Structures are given as C-alpha cells and as structure tokens.
Coordinates of C-alpha atoms in Angstrom, one line a residue:
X704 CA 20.7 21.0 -17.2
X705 CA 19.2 24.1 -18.3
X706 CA 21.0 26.7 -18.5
X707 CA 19.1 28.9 -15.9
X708 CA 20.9 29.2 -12.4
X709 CA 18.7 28.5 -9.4
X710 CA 19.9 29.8 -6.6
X711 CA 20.5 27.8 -3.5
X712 CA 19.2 26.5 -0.4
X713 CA 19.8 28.4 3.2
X714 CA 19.0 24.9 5.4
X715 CA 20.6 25.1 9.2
X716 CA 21.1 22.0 10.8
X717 CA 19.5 19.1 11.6
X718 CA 15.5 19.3 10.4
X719 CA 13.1 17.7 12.5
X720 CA 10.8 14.8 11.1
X721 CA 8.3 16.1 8.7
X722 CA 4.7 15.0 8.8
X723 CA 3.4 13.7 5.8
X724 CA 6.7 11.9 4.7
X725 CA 6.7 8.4 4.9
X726 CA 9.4 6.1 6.6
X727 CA 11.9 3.7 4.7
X728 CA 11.0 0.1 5.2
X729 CA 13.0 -1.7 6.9
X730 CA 13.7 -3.3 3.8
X731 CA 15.1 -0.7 1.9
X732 CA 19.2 -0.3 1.7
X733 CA 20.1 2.0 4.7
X734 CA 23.8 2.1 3.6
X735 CA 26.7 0.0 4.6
X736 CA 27.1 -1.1 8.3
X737 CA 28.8 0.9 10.6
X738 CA 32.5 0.4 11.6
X739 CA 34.6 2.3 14.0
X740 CA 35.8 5.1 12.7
X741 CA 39.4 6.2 12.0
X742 CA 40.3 9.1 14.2
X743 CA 43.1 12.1 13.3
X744 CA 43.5 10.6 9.3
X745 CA 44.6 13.5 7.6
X746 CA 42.6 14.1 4.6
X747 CA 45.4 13.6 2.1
X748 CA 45.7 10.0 3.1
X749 CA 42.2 9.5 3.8
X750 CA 41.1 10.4 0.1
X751 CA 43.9 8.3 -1.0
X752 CA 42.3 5.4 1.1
X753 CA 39.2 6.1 -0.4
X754 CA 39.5 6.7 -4.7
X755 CA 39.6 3.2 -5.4
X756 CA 41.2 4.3 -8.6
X757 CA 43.1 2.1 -11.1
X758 CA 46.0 2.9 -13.5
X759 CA 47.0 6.1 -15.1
X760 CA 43.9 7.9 -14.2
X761 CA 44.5 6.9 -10.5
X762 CA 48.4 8.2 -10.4
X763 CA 46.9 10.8 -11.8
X764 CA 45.1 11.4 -9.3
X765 CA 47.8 10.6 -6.3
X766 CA 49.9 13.1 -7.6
X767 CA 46.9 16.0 -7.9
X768 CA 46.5 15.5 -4.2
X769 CA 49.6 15.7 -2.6
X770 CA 49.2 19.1 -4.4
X771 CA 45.6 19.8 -3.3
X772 CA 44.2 17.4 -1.0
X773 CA 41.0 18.9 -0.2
X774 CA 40.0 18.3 -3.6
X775 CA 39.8 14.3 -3.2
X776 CA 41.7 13.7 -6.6
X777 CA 39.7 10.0 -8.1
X778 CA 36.8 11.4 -7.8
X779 CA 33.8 10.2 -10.2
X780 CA 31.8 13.5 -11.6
X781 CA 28.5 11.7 -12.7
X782 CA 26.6 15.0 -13.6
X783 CA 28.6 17.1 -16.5
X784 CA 27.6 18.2 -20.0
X785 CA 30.1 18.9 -23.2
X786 CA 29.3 20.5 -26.6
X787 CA 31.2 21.6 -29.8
X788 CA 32.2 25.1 -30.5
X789 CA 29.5 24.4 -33.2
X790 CA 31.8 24.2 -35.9
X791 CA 31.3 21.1 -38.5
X792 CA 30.3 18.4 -38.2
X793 CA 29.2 18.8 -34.8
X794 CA 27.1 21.7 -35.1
X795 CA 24.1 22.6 -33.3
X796 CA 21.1 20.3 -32.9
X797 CA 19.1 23.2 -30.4
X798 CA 19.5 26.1 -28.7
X799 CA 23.2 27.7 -29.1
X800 CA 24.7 27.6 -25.9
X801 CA 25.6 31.0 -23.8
X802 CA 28.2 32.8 -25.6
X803 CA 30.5 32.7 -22.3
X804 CA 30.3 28.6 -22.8
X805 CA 30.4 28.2 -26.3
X806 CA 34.0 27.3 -26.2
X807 CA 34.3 26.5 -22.1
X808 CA 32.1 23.4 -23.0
X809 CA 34.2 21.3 -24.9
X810 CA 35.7 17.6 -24.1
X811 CA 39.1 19.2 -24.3
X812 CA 38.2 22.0 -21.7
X813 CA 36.5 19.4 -19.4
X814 CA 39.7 16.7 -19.5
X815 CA 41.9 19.6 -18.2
X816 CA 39.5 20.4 -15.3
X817 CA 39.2 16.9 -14.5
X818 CA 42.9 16.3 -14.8
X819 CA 43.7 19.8 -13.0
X820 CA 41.0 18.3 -10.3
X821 CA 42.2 14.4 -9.8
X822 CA 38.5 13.2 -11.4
X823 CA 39.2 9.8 -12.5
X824 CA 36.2 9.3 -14.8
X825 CA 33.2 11.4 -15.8
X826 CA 29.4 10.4 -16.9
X827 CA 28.0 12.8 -19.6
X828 CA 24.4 14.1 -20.1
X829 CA 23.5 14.3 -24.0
X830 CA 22.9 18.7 -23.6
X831 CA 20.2 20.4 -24.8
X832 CA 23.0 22.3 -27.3
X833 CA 23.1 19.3 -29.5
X834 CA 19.4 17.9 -28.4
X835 CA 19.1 14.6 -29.9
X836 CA 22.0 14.4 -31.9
X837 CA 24.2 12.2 -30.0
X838 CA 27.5 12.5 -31.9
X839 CA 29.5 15.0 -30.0
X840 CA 29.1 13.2 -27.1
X841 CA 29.9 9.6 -28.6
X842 CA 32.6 10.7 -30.1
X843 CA 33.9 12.2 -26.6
X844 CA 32.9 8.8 -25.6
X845 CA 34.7 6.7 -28.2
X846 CA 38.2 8.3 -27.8
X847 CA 37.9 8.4 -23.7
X848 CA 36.6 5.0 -23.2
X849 CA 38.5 4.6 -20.1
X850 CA 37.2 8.2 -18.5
X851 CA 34.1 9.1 -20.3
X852 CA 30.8 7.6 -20.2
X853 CA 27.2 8.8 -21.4
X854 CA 23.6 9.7 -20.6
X855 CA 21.5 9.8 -23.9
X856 CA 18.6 12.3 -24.2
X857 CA 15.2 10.8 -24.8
X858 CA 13.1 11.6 -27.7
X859 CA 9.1 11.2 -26.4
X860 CA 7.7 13.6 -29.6
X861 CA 9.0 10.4 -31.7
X862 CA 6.1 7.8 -32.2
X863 CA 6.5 4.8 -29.6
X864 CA 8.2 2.7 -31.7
X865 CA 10.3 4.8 -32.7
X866 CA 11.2 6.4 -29.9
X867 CA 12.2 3.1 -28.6
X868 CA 14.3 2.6 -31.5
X869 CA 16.1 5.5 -31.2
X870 CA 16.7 4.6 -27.1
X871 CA 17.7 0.9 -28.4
X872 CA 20.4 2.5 -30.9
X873 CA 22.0 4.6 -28.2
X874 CA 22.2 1.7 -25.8
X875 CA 23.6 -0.3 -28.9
X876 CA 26.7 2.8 -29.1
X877 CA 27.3 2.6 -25.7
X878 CA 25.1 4.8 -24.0
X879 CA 24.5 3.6 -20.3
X880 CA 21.7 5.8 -19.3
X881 CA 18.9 7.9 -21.0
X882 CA 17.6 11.3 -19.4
X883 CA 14.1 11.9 -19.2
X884 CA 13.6 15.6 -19.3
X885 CA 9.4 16.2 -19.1
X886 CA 10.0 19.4 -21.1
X887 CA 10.1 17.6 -23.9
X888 CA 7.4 16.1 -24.0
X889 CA 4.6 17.6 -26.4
X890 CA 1.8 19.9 -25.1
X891 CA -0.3 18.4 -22.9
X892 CA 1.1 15.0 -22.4
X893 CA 3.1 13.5 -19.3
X894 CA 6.2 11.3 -19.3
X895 CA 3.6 8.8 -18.3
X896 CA 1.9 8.6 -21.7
X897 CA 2.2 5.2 -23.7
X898 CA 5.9 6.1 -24.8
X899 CA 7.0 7.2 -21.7
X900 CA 6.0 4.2 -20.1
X901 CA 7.2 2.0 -22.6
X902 CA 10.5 4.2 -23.2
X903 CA 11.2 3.7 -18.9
X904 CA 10.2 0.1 -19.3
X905 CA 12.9 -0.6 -22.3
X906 CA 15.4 1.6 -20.7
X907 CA 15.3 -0.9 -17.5
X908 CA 15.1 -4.2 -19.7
X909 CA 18.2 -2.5 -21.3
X910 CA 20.5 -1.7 -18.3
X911 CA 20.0 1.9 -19.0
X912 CA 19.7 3.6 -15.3
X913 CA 16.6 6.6 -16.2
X914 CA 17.3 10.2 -15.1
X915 CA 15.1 12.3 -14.1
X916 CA 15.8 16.0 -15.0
X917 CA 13.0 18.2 -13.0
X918 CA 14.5 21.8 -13.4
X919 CA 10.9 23.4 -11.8
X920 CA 11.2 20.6 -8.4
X921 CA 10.0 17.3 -8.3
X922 CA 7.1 18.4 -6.9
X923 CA 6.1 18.6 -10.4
X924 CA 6.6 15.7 -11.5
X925 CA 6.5 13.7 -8.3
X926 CA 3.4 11.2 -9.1
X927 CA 4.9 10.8 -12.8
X928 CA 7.7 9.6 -11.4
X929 CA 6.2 7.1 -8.7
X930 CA 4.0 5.7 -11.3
X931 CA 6.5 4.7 -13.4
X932 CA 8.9 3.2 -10.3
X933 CA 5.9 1.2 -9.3
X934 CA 5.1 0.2 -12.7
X935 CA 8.4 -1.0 -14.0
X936 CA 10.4 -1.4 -10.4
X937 CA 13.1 -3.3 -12.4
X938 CA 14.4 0.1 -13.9
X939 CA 17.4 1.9 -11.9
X940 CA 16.7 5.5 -11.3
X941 CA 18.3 8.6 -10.4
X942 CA 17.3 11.8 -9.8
X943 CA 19.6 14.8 -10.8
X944 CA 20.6 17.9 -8.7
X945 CA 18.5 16.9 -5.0
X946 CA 15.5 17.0 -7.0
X947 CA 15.6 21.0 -7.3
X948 CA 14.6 21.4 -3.9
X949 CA 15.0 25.2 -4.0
X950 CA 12.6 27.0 -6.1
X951 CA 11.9 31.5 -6.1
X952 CA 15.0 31.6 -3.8
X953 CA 13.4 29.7 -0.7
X954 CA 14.1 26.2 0.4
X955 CA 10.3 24.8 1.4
X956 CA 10.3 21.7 3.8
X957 CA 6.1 21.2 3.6
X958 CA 5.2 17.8 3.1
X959 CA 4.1 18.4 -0.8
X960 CA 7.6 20.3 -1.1
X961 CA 10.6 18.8 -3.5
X962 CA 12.5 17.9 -1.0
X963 CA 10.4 15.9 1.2
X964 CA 9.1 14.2 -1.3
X965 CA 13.0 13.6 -2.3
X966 CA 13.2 11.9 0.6
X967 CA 9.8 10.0 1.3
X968 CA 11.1 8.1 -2.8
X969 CA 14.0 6.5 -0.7
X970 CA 11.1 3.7 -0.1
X971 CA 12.1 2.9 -3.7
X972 CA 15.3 0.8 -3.3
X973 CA 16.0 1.3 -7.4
X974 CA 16.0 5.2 -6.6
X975 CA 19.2 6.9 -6.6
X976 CA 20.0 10.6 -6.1
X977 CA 22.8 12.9 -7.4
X978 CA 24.1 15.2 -4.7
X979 CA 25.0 17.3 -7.9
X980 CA 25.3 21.0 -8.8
X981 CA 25.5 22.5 -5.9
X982 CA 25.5 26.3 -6.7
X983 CA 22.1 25.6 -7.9
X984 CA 21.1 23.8 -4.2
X985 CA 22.9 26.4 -2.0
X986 CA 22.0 30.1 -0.1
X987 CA 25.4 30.1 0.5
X988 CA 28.8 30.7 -1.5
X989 CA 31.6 27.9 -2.1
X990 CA 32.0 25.4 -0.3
X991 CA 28.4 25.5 0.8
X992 CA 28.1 24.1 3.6
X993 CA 24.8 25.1 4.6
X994 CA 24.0 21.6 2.4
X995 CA 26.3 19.4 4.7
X996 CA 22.9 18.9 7.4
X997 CA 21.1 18.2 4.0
X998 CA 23.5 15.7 2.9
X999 CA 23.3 14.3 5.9
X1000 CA 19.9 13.6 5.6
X1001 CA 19.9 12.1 2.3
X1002 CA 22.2 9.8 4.4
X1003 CA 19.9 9.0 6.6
X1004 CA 17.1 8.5 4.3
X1005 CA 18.6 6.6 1.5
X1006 CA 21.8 5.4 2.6
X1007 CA 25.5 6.6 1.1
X1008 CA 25.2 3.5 -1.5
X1009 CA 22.4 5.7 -3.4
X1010 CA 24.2 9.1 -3.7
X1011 CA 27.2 10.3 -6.0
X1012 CA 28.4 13.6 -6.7
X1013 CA 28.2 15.7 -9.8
X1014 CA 29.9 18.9 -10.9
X1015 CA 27.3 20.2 -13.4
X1016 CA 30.1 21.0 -15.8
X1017 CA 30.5 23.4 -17.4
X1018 CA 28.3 25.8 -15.7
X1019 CA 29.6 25.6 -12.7
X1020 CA 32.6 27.6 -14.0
X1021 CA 30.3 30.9 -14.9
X1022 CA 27.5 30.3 -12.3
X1023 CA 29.4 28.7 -9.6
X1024 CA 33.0 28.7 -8.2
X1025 CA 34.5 26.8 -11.0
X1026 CA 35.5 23.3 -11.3
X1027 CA 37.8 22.1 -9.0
X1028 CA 35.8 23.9 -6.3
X1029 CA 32.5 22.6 -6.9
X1030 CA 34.0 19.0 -7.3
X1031 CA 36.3 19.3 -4.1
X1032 CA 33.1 20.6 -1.7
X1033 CA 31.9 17.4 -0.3
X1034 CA 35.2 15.8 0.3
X1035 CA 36.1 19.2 2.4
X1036 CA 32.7 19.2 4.4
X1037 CA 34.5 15.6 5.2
X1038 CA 37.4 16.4 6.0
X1039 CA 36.1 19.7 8.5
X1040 CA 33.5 17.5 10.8
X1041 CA 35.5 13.8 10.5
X1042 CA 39.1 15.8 11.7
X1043 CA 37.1 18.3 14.6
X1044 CA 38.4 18.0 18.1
X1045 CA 36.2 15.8 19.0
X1046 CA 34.8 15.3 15.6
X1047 CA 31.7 17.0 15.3
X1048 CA 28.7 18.4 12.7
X1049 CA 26.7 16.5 10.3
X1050 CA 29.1 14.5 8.5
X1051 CA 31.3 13.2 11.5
X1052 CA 29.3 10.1 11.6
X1053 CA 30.2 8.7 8.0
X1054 CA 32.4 5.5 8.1
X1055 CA 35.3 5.4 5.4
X1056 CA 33.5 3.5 3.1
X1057 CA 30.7 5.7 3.2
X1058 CA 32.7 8.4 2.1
X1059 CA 34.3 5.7 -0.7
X1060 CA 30.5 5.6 -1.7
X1061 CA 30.0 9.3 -2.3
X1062 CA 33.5 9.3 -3.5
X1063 CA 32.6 6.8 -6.6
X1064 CA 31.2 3.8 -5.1
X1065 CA 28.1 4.6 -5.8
X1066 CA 28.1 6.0 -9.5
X1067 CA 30.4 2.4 -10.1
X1068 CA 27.6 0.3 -8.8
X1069 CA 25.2 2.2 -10.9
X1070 CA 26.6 3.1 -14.4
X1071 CA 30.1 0.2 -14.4
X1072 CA 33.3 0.6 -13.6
X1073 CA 35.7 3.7 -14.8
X1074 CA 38.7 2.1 -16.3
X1075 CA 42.3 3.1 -17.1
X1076 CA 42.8 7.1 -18.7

C-alpha cells in the first residue's frame, strides 16, 4: 500500500439497495448456512472456539487471550508489508520508506506485534520500498515458513515474456500470490494490455490468487478488472483495503462509486475482498465501528467465505492505532452485537463459523494453510 493515509468512511447503518447495482446469482457462494446461534459465549472462549490454530503458534495464541481477549489471538493478518532498514544486502529497490518506518518495518518488529497480538500467521505484500526485488521478503519467508507467507509484486514495464518469467520465478520461490498495482504500469497503458492479460492468465494457471491494489477507488479501474475476471474466470482474486471506497474524505454510495461497484463484483464467485486497513476505510477513530454496517454488507453481498482481515502493517502503527488495535477491531465489533441483551447491531446475525471465516477461514481457503511457528 502506498504510503499515503486515506482517511475513512463515516457510513451509519444499514444502506438501502442501490440502483444500478446488480444482484448475486443465485449461484454465487452466499456464505455458509445458518445455524443457531450460541447465546451468552464470552468472547474469550468464543475466539478460542474459533482460531483453528495448530501447534506453537496456536498456544501462542491461547495464552495471548486469556491476557487480552478482545484481541482474538490466531488471527490470520493477510494484508501486511516488511522492509529492511536498508542496510546490505537488502537495500532499497524504490522509494525509501518514511523515516518514522524505516526501522518499524522490519520482520523482527512485525513477529513481536503478531506475537504481542495472538496472529498465528501472516501473508506479505512485496512493498513498494524494495519494488521488484523480492529478497527481503523471501528471506522473511524462508526462515518463517510456518507463519509467513508472500504476495510478489508484478513487473508489467517488463516485455510479456518476460514479465511472465519473472511471475513464474516467484511462484517457483514460493510466492502464493502476485499484486497487480495499475501504477505501474507505463504511461498510457492499462493492466489490460497484452502482458497484463497474459500475466492474470499465468497467475491463475499458477495457483497465484491476483491482488488488486487500487489506492485512487476501484472506480478506476473497475472495467480493467471485470475484463480480466471474465476473461480468465479460473484466476482467484482479491481485492485489497474494500476497494478504497473512501476517496477526498467522503464515502460516495452512487451507483458508479467504489463501493457499489465492490459489491455488484460479488457476481464473480473467484472474487474475494480484504476487509483490510481500516484507518484508511473509517470517519471514525479505533475500533471503528462506523464500518461494522459496512461489513455487514459485504456479508450479505459476498458471503463471510470471501472476506479476511488485514492489518496493513506497519502503517497502521503511525497512521492508525497500532497493531494490536487494528488487528483486534473486527473480533470486538463481534463480541459487542453477538453478547447485547438481546443481541443486537449489524454483526449479531453471524453464525460461529462465520466469524471462523473472517477469523482465517477464509485467507486458508485462499492462500493454504498456516502451519506450526
């Protein structure tokens, strides 16, 4: 993610249907059926019921939330970024990073939130700090095998070939996804030239699950991105951060805006969305909740087996309430509507294993299973 903050959404409730947007198929995943729900669960052992987590990275975990169990310890933070202190031989590879991040960035510094938090495994987006030198990363990647995972960055300045090449190599380290950020590609071209059709094409013949960065609102880049889902519908996709929806500090719910076009690509059942970086979503402060209707409506739109969480790591620490906060939100907008009495607000109606989805059922179904820590 760029390094500019966005500043959030001010949503209020429940939004009525917006013309222009078109309905999920009845074909389309709607989420997991619905089960009677478990009344007067405290969170600490609902959260517990919920991780999923295996070995040391889930006692890890168990023993984080008896400490702090609003903050859902075994989460899976599928939206973070690391880079060096730019010392050899991992030095820059593009634009130095803020000087307040330079050494807040760092796999070290992101283990000890995640460990400080209960995050059982993390997935990594290649940063614009090392562009498309990939070694930082899988070298976080090689020693972490068990909690780290990674995003490459895609190179569409590189002839098509080559820029397949370059995709094939990552997936051959270990790379599970590639990012598609449209600012890079040259002047005048779209990411659905030649090589970023056939770059989205390999990617899905691959395994690699696509994301799509669109730091202006996927209004931008909204017809790139349905031509390349209709043209290669074998390819996973995700989009990061709720598709930008907020843009010059308002929150737009027009037909053409991000957001409703968000939710009309839930037609796509290969579309996924991060519920990611919040502080960049949100009119509001930590824990945000003016998002929980919003959530809700992702919900409702694409089902809780298409969403997972991210943190935006690290700049969530400078731009947003810090780590542990941004990662604990959703789980505590949980725990407020499921425990009400009567339970009540937006979230009241998700079933346990909804919450296991948003939790890291989802991001396990997507990028593989987190092992051991």
């Amino acid at each position: 993610t760029a390094p500019g903050h966005e500043i959030g959404m001010g949503g209020r409730g429940r939004l009525p249907a917006r013309p222009g947007v078109p309905d999920v198929p009845a074909t389309a995943p709607r989420g997991p059926p619905q089960h009677p729900r478990m009344h007067g669960v405290r969170f600490a052992a609902l959260t517990t019921l919920l991780w999923g987590a295996r070995g040391l990275g889930a006692r890890r975990g168990l023993a984080m939330a008896a400490a702090q169990p609003s903050c859902a310890a075994g989460l899976i933070d599928t939206h973070l970024h690391v880079w060096s202190d730019g010392a050899a031989p991992f030095g820059y590879d593009g634009p130095e990073p803020p000087e307040e991040l330079r050494a807040r960035a760092t796999v070290e510094v992101l283990l000890g939130a995640m460990d400080e938090t209960g995050v059982r495994g993390a997935l990594i987006v290649q940063p614009i700090n090392h562009k498309f030198d990939h070694s930082y990363v899988l070298d976080a990647m090689s020693r972490h095998p068990g909690r780290l995972k990674g995003m490459a960055l895609a190179n569409p300045a590189l002839p098509l070939e080559e820029a397949v090449a370059f995709l094939q190599q990552r997936h051959e380290e270990g790379f599970c996804g590639v990012r598609f950020n449209p600012g890079l590609w040259p002047e005048g071209r779209r990411m659905t030239d030649d090589v970023g059709r056939a770059l989205y094409h390999s990617a899905g013949e691959m395994g690699m699950v696509v994301g799509f960065m669109c730091f202006k609102g996927l209004n931008l880049f909204y017809d790139d991105i349905v031509e390349l889902l209709e043209a290669s519908p074998s390819t996973t996709a995700v989009v990061d951060h709720w598709g930008f929806p907020r843009q010059d500090g308002s929150f737009p719910d027009a037909p053409d805006s991000s957001w409703a076009r968000l939710l009309s690509l839930a037609r796509f059942p290969q579309v996924y969305v991060k519920a990611s970086a919040l502080f960049r979503v949100s009119g509001e402060e930590a824990p945000y909740r003016d998002l929980k209707p919003r959530l809700a409506e992702l919900v409702e739109a694409f089902g809780a087996r298409r969403i997972m969480l991210g943190s935006d790591f690290p700049f969530v620490q400078t731009l947003g309430p810090g780590y542990k906060e941004g990662m604990s939100a959703v789980p505590r907008w949980v725990e407020e509507d499921r425990e009400a009495t009567p339970p009540s607000g937006a979230l009241a109606g998700l079933t346990d294993d909804d919450v296991r989805m948003l939790v890291h059922g989802t991001a396990e179904s997507v990028f593989g299973e987190w092992g051991a820590a």
